[in-house]
Every structure is written in C-alpha cells, then in structure tokens.
Amino acid sequence: MEQRTARAADQPSGAARPRSGSARPHDGPAVPVPDAADARRAIPRTDHLLCDPRLSPAVDRLGAGVVKTAVREAQQRAREGGIPPEQVLQTALALLPGTASGLRPVLNATGVLLHTNLGRAPLSAAARQAVQEAAGPTDVELDLATGVRARRGRSALAALRDRVPAAGAAHVVNNGAAALVLAATALAAGKEIVVSRGEMVEIGDGFRLPDLLVTTGARLREVGTTNRTTAADYAAVLGPDTGFVLKVHPSNFRITGFTRSAETAELTGLGVPVVVDIGSGLLAPHPVLPEEPDADTQLRAGAALVTASGDKLLGGPQCGLLLGDQDLVRALARHPLARALRVDKLTLAALEATLTGPPTPTALALTADPVRLRARADRLAGTLAADGLDVRAVDSRATVGGGGAPGVTLPSAALSLPEPYAAALRTGRTPVVGRLEAGRCLLDLRAVPEQDDARLAEAVRAAGPAGKGRA
C-alpha cells in the first residue's frame, strides 16, 4: 500500500494516468501506442499450428516432437519481437531440419578428402540407395531359395574377396580398431605380439595402439628402435609365447632420414603368423599413392592376415576389414568376440555397393584433374565477384587425411574469401567447412563434387554482407 501511494504521489496534481495502448501529449489528442501484450496474444497457439495442413507433411516425415521444437522456436522469436505473429508459421517451416536426425549435411571444402570430423568417406549414390533399400526387411541371414538360415552378409563378403584376389576369406567388423582387437584376442590372448617401436602409433583422439592391444590380454614385445628395425630384431625374440608378428603402417606420420623397416616378405618365414594393419583401406595399388600399402600386395607378400578400415581410401561405410588365410579368417569369424563386433545390414549393403558400384566420391576426388578444378574455381569466383563479393580463385594443395598417405599433397584450386566468412559459412543453412590460411578463408574444391557448385555459390552469397538474413 505504501508503494502504491508513493507512485501516486509522483503524478502531477490533477493529471490522469494514460490508459494502456494510448498516450496523450501535453497539447494534443490521444495517440495509439503498440501494446506488447496484445501482440503476444496474436501469436498462434501450438496445437493450432501443428494441425495446420502446411505443417502436417512435416509431422508425418519428421515426427511431432521435431516439428513442435521448430514451432516453439518461431513462437519465441515472435514473443521477443523478432518477427510479427503472422510470420510464425512461415518461420517454423524454415526452421525445420531436413531429417529427424541431428546430423547436418556439410559441404567439405577443407581440402582434406577424408576428414575424420566430417565422417571421412562420403558414400556413393549407389551405396546410399543400397542403404535405403536395406532399411526394411532383407535376406541378410536368409536363403530365399531354400528358406533356411544363410551366412550373414555373404554377397558383401564375396564382393570383398573379388576385389582382393589374394585373400582366401574375408570378414567384416564395425571398425578398423575392432579388426585388430579381434585378431589380437583370438591369436595372442596371454601371449606376445611382437611389434616395432617405430610402429607404436596413436590413431587419433588420444587412442594409442599399445593401449588398445593390451586390453585383449596380449603382451607387447617391442623390437628395434624408433627409426630402424630389421628382420633380425624380430627373429631374436620369437618363441613359444609369440602369438604373431604385427606390422602397422604409420599412416598419420612419416619418419625420414636414417631409417629402416622390415618388409612383410622378410618376416613371413619366421614360423609365426604375420598380421599387417594397413589402416587406410586401400585394396589394390593406386597410381596416385604409390607408397601407400594395399591389402592385395601384402597378402601376396605372405601376410597371414590384413586388417583395414572401410571408410577411408576404400570410400565406403565405417567398418573393419579382415582379409587373409581362409582357416584363420574363419576362426576369427567364429570367435565369441566377433558377435559383439559384427556390423548391421545397412553397413553390409553400403559396403557391397561401394565394392561393386561406380567410382566413389573418394576415388573421384583422388583423381580429379587440377586444370578442371581451377576452371571451376575461376567460374565460381567470377560469378560471385559479379555479385559484389570479395572472392578470387587461387591454387591450393589438398591432402588425403583420415590417417592415410602422410606427407602426400594433391594440387587443387580454391575460392579465397575474407576470414569472417569461415564462421558464417559453417553456421549457414547449408553448412560449408573451409580452412583458414594466411588470413583468408579458403574453400578447396577437390572434395566438393562439381554438382554441388551451385549450392556452394549460394552458401557464399548467403554468408556475405547482403545475404546475412537468409544464411
């Protein structure tokens, strides 16, 4: 009561308080004032919006929860005065994601072909279609001709063997590290794995090969030195406790200078299995990457088993490949741990389509013509510069990435933009991830399919000064 009295005392003598929604100047008629409460009352209700026929298809496609989130975000913008109430529905439609998943498709303009943070290898159109077809019931473990149980993923395994003729058998697990863990558990639990000190690698995100292998119950026996290890170093420590000799391709670093490493062929006569982890998933020699080890060559050199990743240079889904001696691979496939590491039908479908289908996006990026890349960059830069943007075409160098071909760079071409574009492009409606170099944002085209050039150009326009409102 005292507070109310004090406020009344502040009013000039004889003055009347203006009514909500109007104000009276000292010497004129009442003037309407917008009432925020009235504007909020005009915001459409959530249940009315969800029943609107323009949102109904989105509810069927994405689910009511996802659509409701977009509606509430639009309503909040209206409450804060960012949009008028009549634009809530339109804004909610614009806020809807492309899918019910939180993962957003990204244009990879980093110049790293297999970017781990972006999911490494993009699947081919054939693999994507195979995944879609396999999403329903399939004959993944059923022989339709006889109606009895069949080997899981048999057609994918046959396709893998066709691509690696030197392999007696093949098996697939959920990633490259799992392939090595399965081999170590089955062949060396309670025994020694002999490995060169120069091949005790860290595979990314703090995961170290020695830590991974000892979890299987095996003991590591290091031989040689960081820069030099010979076949004699291995032979000197072999004995009854040796499970196998392990060769690991140092796929994410290089040691140069006074170096020596034993080749697979030098180790195959030592009386124990030789397991080679090539890492990158290259199945056969590649002319662009002559120094990258491949599965077929290692098996022909005498390796009992080769492990690799499917989502790197193979260009397929994330999975681990085991290729080698028929009896050995079949024993690994029957090991109890194999059940915990097995892949689902979607991975098998994508892998088979990758193996039997047209060249993958990774394969096309590896062999892209630098002259054509520069022509694309010149064309895009000219179009965008005509719109008043600060952009120019420049030569660039791309890398393989994904723990493959360390030290190898590939000639490329890029769009060069002011540095602030980097953040604006990442957060735009079509996220584009480039790289910063010498104070400029570079959009390297080697990993960007040519059919995405129009999307890339539109994303740049939206990130520019004139397009900030529609990014």
PDB file of C-alpha atoms in Angstrom, residues 5-12:
ATOM      1  CA  THR A   5       0.759   5.614  -2.549  1.00  0.00           C
ATOM      2  CA  ALA A   6       4.287   6.704  -3.345  1.00  0.00           C
ATOM      3  CA  ARG A   7       3.742   6.062  -7.052  1.00  0.00           C
ATOM      4  CA  ALA A   8       0.528   8.082  -6.970  1.00  0.00           C
ATOM      5  CA  ALA A   9       2.331  10.942  -5.321  1.00  0.00           C
ATOM      6  CA  ASP A  10       4.737  11.065  -8.257  1.00  0.00           C
ATOM      7  CA  GLN A  11       1.900  12.032 -10.600  1.00  0.00           C
ATOM      8  CA  PRO A  12       1.406  15.775 -11.272  1.00  0.00           C
TER       9      PRO A  12
END
